[in-house]
mmCIF file of C-alpha atoms in Angstrom:
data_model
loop_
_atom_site.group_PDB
_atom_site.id
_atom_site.type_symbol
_atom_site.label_atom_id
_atom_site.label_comp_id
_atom_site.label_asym_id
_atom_site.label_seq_id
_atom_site.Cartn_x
_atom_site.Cartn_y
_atom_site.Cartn_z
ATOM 1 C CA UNK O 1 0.000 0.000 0.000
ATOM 2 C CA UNK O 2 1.198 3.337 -0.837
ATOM 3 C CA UNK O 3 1.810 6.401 1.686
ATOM 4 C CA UNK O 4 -1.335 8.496 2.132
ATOM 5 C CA UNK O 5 -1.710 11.857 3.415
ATOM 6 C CA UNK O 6 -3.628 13.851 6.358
ATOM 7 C CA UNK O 7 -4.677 16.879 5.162
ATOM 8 C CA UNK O 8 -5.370 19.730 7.571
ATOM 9 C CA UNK O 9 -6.973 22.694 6.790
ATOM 10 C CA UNK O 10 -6.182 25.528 9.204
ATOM 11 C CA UNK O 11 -9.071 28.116 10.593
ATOM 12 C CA UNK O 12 -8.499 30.893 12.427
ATOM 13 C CA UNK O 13 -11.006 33.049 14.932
ATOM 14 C CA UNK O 14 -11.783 36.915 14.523
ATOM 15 C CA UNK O 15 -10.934 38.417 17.797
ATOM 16 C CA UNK O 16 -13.124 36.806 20.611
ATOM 17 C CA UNK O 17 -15.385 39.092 22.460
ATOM 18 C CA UNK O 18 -14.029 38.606 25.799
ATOM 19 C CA UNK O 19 -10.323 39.176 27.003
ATOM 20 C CA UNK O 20 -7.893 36.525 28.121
ATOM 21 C CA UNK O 21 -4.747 37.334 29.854
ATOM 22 C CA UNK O 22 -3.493 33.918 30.044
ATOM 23 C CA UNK O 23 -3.692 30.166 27.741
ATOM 24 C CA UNK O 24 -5.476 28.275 30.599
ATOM 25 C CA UNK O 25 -8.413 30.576 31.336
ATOM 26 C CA UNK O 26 -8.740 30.164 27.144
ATOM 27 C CA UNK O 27 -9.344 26.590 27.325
ATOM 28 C CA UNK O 28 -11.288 26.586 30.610
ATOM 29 C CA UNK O 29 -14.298 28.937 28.749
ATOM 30 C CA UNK O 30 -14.203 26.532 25.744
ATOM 31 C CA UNK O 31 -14.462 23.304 28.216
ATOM 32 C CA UNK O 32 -17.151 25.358 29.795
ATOM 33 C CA UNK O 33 -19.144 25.356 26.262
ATOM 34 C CA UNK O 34 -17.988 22.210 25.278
ATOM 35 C CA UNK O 35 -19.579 20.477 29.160
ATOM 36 C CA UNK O 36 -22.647 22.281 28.734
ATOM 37 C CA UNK O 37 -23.262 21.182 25.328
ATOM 38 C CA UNK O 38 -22.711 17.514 26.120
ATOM 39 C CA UNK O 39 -25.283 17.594 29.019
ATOM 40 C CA UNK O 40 -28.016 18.576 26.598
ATOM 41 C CA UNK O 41 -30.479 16.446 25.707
ATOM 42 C CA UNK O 42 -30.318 14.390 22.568
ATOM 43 C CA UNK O 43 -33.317 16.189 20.772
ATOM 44 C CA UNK O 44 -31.527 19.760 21.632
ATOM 45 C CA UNK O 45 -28.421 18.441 20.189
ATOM 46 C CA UNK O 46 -26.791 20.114 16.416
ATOM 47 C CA UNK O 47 -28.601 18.576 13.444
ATOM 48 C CA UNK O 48 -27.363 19.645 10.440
ATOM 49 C CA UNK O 49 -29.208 18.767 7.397
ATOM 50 C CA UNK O 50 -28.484 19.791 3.624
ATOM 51 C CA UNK O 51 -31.083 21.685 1.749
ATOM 52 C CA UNK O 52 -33.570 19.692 0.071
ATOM 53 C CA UNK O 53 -31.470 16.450 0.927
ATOM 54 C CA UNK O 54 -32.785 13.797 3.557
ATOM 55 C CA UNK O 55 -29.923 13.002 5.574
ATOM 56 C CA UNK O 56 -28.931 14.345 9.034
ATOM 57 C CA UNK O 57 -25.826 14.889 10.227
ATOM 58 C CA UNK O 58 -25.969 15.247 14.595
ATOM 59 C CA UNK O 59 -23.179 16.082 16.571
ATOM 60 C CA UNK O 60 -23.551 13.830 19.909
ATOM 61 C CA UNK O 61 -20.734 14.256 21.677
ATOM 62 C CA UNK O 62 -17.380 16.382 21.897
ATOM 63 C CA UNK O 63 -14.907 14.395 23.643
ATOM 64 C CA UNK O 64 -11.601 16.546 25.121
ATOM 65 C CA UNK O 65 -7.973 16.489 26.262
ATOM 66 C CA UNK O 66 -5.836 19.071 27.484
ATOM 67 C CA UNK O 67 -1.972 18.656 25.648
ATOM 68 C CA UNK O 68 1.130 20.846 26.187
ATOM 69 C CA UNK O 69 2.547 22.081 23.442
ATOM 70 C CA UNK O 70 5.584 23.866 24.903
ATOM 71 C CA UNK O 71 4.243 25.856 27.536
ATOM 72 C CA UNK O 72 1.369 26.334 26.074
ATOM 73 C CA UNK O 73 -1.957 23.886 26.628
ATOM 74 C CA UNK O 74 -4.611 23.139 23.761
ATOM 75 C CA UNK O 75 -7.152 21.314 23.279
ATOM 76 C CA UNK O 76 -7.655 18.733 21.354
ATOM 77 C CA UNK O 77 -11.374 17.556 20.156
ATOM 78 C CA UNK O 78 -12.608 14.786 19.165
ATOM 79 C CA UNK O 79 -16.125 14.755 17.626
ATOM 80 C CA UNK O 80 -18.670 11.894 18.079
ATOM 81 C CA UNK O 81 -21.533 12.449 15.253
ATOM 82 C CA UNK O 82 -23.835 9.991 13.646
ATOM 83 C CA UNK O 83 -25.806 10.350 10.552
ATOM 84 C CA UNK O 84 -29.609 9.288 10.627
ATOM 85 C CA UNK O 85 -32.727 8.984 7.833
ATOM 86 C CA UNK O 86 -30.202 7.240 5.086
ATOM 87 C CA UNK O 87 -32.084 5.676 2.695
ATOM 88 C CA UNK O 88 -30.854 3.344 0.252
ATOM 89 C CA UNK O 89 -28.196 1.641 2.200
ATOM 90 C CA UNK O 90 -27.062 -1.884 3.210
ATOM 91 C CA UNK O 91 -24.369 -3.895 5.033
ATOM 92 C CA UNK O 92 -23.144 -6.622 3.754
ATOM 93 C CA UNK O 93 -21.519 -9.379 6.138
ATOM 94 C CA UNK O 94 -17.815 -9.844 4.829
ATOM 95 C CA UNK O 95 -18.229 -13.337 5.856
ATOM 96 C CA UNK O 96 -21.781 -15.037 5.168
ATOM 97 C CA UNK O 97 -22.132 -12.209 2.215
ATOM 98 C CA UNK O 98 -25.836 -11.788 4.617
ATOM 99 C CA UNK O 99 -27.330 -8.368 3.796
ATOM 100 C CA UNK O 100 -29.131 -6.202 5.842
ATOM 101 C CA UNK O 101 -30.793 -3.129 5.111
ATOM 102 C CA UNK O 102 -29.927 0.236 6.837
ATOM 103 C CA UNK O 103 -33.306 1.641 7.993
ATOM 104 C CA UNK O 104 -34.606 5.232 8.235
ATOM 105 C CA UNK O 105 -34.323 4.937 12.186
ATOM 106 C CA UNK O 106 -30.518 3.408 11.946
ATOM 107 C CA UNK O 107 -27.753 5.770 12.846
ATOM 108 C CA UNK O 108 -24.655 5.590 11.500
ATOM 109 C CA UNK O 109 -22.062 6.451 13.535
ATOM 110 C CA UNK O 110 -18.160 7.964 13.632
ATOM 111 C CA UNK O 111 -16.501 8.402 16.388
ATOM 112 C CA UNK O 112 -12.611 10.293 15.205
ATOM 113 C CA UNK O 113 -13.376 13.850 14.372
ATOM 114 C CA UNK O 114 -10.265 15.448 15.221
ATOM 115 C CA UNK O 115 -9.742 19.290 15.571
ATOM 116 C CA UNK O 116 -6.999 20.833 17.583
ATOM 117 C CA UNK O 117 -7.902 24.159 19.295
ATOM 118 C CA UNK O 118 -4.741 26.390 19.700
ATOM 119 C CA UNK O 119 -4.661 29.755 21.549
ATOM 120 C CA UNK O 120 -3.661 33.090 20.687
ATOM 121 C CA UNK O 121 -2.750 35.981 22.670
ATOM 122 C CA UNK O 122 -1.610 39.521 21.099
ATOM 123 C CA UNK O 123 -0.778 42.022 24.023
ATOM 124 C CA UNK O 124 -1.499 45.010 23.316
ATOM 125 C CA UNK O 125 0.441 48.719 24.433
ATOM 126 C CA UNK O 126 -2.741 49.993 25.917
ATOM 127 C CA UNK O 127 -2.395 46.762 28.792
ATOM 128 C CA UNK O 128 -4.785 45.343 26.824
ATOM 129 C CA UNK O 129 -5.501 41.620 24.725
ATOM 130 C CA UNK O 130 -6.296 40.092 21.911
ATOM 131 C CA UNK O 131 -7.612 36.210 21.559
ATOM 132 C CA UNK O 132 -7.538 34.446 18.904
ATOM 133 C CA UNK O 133 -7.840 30.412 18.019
ATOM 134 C CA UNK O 134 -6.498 28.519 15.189
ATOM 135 C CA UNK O 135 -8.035 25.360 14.686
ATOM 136 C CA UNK O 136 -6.034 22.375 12.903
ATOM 137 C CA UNK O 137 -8.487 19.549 11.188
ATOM 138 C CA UNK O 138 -7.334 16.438 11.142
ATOM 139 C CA UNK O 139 -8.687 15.226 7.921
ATOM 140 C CA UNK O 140 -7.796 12.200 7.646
ATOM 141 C CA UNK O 141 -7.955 9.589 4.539
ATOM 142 C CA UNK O 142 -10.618 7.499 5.560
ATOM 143 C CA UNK O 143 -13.109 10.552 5.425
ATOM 144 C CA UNK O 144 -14.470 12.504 3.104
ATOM 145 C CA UNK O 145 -13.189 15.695 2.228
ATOM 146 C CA UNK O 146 -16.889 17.649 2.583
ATOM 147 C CA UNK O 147 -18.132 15.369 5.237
ATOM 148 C CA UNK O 148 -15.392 16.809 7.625
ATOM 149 C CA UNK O 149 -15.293 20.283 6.905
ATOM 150 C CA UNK O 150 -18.718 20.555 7.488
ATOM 151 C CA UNK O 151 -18.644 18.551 10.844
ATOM 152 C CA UNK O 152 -15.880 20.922 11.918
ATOM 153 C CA UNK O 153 -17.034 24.342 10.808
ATOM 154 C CA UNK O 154 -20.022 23.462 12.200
ATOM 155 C CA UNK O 155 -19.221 22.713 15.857
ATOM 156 C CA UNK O 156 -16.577 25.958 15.319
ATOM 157 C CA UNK O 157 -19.578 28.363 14.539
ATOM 158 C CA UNK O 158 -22.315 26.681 15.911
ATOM 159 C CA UNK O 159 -21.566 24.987 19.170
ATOM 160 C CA UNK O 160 -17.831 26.963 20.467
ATOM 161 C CA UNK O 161 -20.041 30.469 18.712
ATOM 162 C CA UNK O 162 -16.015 31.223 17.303
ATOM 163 C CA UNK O 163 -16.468 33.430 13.686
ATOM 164 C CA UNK O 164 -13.498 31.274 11.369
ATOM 165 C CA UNK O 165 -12.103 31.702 8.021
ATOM 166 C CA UNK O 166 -9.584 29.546 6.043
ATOM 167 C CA UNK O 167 -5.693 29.794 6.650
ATOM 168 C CA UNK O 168 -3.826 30.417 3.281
ATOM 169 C CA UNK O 169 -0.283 30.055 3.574
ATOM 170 C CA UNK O 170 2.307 32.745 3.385
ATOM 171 C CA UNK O 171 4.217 31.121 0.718
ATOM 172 C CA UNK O 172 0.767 30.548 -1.536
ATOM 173 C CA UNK O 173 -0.059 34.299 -0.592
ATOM 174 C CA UNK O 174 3.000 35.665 -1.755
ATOM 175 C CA UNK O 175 3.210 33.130 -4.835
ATOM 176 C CA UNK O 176 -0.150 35.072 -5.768
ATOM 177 C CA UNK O 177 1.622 37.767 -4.951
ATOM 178 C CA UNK O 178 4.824 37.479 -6.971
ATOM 179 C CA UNK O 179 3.483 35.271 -9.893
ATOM 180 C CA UNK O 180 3.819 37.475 -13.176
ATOM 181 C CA UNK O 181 1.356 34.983 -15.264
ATOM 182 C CA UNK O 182 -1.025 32.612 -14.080
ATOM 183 C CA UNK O 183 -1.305 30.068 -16.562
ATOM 184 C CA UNK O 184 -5.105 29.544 -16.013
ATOM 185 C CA UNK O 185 -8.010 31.235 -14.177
ATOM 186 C CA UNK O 186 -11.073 30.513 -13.460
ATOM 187 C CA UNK O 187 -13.804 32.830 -11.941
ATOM 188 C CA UNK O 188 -17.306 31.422 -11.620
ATOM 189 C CA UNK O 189 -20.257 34.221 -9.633
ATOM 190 C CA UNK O 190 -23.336 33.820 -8.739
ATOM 191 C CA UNK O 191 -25.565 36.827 -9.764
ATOM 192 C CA UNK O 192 -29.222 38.275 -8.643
ATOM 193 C CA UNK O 193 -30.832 39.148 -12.226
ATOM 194 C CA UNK O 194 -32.915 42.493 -11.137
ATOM 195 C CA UNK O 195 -34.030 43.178 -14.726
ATOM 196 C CA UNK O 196 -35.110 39.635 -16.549
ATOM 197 C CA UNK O 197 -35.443 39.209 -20.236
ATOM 198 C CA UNK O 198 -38.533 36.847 -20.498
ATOM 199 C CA UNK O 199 -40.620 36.587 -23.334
ATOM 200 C CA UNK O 200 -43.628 36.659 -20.624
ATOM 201 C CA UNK O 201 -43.384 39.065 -17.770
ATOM 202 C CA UNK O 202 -44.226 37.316 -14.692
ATOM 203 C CA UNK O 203 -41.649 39.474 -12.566
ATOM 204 C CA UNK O 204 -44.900 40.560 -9.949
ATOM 205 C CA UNK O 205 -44.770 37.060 -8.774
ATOM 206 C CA UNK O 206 -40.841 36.702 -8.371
ATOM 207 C CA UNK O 207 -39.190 35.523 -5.231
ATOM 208 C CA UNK O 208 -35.721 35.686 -6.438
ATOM 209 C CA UNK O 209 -33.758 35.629 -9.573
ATOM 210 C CA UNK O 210 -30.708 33.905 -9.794
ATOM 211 C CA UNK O 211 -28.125 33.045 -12.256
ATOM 212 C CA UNK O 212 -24.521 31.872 -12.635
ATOM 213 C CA UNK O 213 -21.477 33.254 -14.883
ATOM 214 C CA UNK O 214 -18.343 31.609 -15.850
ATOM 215 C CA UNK O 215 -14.975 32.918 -17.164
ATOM 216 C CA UNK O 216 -11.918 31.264 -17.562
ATOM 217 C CA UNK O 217 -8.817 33.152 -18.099
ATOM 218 C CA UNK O 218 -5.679 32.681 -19.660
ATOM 219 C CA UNK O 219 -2.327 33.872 -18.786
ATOM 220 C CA UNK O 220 -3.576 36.455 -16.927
ATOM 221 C CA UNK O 221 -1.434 39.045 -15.421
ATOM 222 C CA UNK O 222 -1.235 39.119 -11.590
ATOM 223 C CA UNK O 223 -2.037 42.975 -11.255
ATOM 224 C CA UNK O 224 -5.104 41.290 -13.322
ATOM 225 C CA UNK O 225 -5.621 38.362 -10.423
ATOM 226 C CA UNK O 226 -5.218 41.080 -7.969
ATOM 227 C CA UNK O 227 -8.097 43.049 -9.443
ATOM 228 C CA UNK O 228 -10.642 40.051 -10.155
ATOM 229 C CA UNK O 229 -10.028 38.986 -6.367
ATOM 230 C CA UNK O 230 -11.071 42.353 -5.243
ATOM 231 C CA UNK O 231 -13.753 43.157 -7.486
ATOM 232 C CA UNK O 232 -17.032 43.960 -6.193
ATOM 233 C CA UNK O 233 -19.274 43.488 -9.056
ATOM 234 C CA UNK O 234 -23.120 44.948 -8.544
ATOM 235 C CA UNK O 235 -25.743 42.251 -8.171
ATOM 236 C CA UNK O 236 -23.188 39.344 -7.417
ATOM 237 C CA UNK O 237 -23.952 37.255 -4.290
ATOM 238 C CA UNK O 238 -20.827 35.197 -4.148
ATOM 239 C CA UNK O 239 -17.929 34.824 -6.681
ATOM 240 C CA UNK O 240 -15.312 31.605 -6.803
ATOM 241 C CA UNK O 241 -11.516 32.511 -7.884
ATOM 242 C CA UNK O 242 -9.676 29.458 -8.596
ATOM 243 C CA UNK O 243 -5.838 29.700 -9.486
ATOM 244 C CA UNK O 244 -3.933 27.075 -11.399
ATOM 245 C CA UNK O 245 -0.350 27.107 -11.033
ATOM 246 C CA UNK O 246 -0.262 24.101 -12.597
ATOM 247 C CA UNK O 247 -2.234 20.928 -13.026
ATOM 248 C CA UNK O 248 -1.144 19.502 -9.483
ATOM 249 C CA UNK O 249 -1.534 22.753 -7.805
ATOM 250 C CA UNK O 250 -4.531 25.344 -7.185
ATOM 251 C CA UNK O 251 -6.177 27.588 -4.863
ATOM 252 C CA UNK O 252 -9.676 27.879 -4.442
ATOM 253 C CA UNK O 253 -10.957 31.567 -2.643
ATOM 254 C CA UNK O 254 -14.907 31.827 -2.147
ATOM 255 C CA UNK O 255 -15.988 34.853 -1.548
ATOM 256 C CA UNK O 256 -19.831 35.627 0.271
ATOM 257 C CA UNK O 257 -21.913 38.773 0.815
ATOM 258 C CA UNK O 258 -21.650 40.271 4.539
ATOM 259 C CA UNK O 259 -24.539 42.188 6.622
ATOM 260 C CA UNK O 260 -22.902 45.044 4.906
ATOM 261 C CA UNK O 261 -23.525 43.751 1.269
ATOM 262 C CA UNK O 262 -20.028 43.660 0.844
ATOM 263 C CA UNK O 263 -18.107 40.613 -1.096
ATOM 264 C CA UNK O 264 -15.829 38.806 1.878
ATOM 265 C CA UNK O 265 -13.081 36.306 1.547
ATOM 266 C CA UNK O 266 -14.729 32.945 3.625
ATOM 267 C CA UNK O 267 -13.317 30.073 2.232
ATOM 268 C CA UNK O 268 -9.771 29.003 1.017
ATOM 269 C CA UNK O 269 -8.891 25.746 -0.227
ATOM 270 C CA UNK O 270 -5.088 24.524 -0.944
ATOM 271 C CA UNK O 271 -4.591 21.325 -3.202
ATOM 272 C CA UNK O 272 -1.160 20.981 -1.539
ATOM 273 C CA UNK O 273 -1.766 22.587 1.557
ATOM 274 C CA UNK O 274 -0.725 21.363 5.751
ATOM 275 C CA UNK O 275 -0.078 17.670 5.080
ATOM 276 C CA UNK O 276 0.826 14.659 7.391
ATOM 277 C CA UNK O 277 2.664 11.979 5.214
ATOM 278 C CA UNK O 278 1.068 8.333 6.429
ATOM 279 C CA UNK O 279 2.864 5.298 6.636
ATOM 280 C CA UNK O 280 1.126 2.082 5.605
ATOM 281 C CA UNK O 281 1.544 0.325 9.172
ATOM 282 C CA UNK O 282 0.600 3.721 10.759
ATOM 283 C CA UNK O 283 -2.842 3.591 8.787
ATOM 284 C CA UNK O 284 -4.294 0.885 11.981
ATOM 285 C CA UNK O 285 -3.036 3.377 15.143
ATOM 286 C CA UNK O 286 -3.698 6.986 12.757
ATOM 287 C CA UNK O 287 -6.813 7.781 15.507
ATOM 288 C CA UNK O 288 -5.195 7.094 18.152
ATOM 289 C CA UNK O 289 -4.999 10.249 20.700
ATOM 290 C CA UNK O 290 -1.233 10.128 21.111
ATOM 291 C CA UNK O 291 -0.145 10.037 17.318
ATOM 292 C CA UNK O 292 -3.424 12.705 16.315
ATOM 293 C CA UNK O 293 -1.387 14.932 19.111
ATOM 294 C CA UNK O 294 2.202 13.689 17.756
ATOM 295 C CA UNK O 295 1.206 14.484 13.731
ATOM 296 C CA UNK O 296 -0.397 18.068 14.735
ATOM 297 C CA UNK O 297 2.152 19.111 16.952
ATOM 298 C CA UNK O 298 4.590 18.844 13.614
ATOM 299 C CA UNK O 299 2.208 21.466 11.841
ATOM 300 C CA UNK O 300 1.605 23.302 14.925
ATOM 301 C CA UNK O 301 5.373 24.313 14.660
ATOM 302 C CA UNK O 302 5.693 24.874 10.920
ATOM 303 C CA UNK O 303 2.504 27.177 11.221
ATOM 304 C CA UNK O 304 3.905 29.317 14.605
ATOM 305 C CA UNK O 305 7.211 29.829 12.728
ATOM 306 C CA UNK O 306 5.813 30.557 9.257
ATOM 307 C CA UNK O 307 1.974 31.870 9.227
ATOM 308 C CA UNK O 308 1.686 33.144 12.461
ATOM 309 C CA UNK O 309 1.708 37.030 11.386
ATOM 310 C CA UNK O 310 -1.767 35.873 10.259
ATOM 311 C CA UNK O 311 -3.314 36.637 13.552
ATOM 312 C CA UNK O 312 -2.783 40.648 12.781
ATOM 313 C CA UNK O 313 -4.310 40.685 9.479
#
């Protein structure tokens, strides 16, 4: 069996609300959510369901641990969630070849939802501070790619209330930076059609008008890049800039309206971002608490020495 790898996205928190002055009293407050949540009730726990799909996703249980990393303590999450009304699924005994049908009322269960909480504190010269978290995702190969970012940004925004966006590296931001030529771009937006051109008018009984626009670029200048990723074009709702270095490497930037109407940054995605190379025999112990804490502590240090000027964007 080949190596695999163990992606992990990176999010990091807007400044919280309330004021730390020191790493434990960080963790206590989010062990203080984290406790409360767990005692609820299993109807008043997180569903999350797709639009128009049937499937929900509910977040049981968020076990914790308290690691060291140098002097300073995170935590480290793991997620218990099941999924429940699947429909048009079996299980098939590996031995007898017996099948059994999952049923409507049958959860399906996962238990290894990593995601490493790590504290921030910027001192300020007034005496006063500013908290931050970053959040490493322990994406792991034996889950899908959607299934886990959704499980985690959901328990970020939802359950811990933390606002998050995407990490992009320093060396991918100043590689858009310093490119000259991108070879290929792609921009794809999502636009609110005011004005219609329908051979009947039936615009007094619209709800909404939506549409979507692609353009692909080639060779396109950076000072170009730079422009398209800033653009606020009028009756856009969100806009998707994906960058091709090359065919092995991209970066994906969504970009949503805010309460102020105004075209944010909320999503980055890295084809070759954070990775954790994976050793065939490691694949059987890869969920284990000791190596999840062993593989993040590696990108924990790349990230503090490299991306950690982040924090004061």
């Amino acid at each position: 069996m080949a190596t695999l790898k163990i992606k992990v996205p990176i999010y990091i928190s807007s400044v919280l609300e309330e004021s730390f002055y020191s790493y434990p009293e960080m963790c206590q407050c989010i062990e203080h959510i984290i406790n409360a949540y767990n005692n609820r009730r299993p109807d008043e726990k997180l569903s999350i369901t797709q639009r128009a799909k049937l499937k929900q996703k509910v977040i049981k249980l968020i076990q914790f641990d308290r690691y060291n990393f140098g002097n300073t303590p995170a935590l480290l999450l793991r997620i218990e969630e099941y999924k429940k009304n699947n429909k048009d699924l079996y299980i098939e005994n590996s031995m007898t070849a017996e099948q059994r049908d999952i049923a409507l009322e049958d959860k399906i269960g996962s238990n290894y939802n990593y995601v490493l909480l790590y504290p921030l504190i910027r001192y300020l010269d007034n005496g006063n501070v500013e908290n931050r978290w970053v959040a490493f995702v322990y994406n792991d190969p034996s889950k899908e790619d959607v299934d886990i970012k959704t499980t985690t940004h959901s328990v970020l925004s939802k359950i811990l209330n933390l606002s998050v966006k995407a990490v992009m590296r320093e060396s991918t931001r100043n590689r858009l930076h310093r490119t000259p030529v991108i070879p290929k771009v792609v921009a794809n937006y999502v636009t609110v059609n005011n004005h219609p051109n329908d051979q009947v008018d039936l615009r007094q009984y619209e709800l909404s008008c939506k549409s979507t626009r692609k353009i692909t670029y080639q060779n396109l200048p950076q000072d170009e890049l730079m422009y398209l990723m800033n653009d606020q074009p009028e009756d856009v709702v969100s806009k998707k800039i994906t960058v091709q270095f090359n065919k092995n490497e991209n970066v994906k930037m969504t970009y949503e309206l805010n309460t102020e109407n105004i075209l944010i940054q909320t999503l980055i995605e890295e084809s070759n971002g954070y990775e954790i190379t994976l050793e065939p025999e490691d694949i059987a112990t890869m969920h284990e608490p000791i190596n999840v804490q062993q593989h993040l502590g590696d990108i924990i240090t790349r990230f503090l020495s490299n991306e950690v000027a982040l924090q004061n964007d």
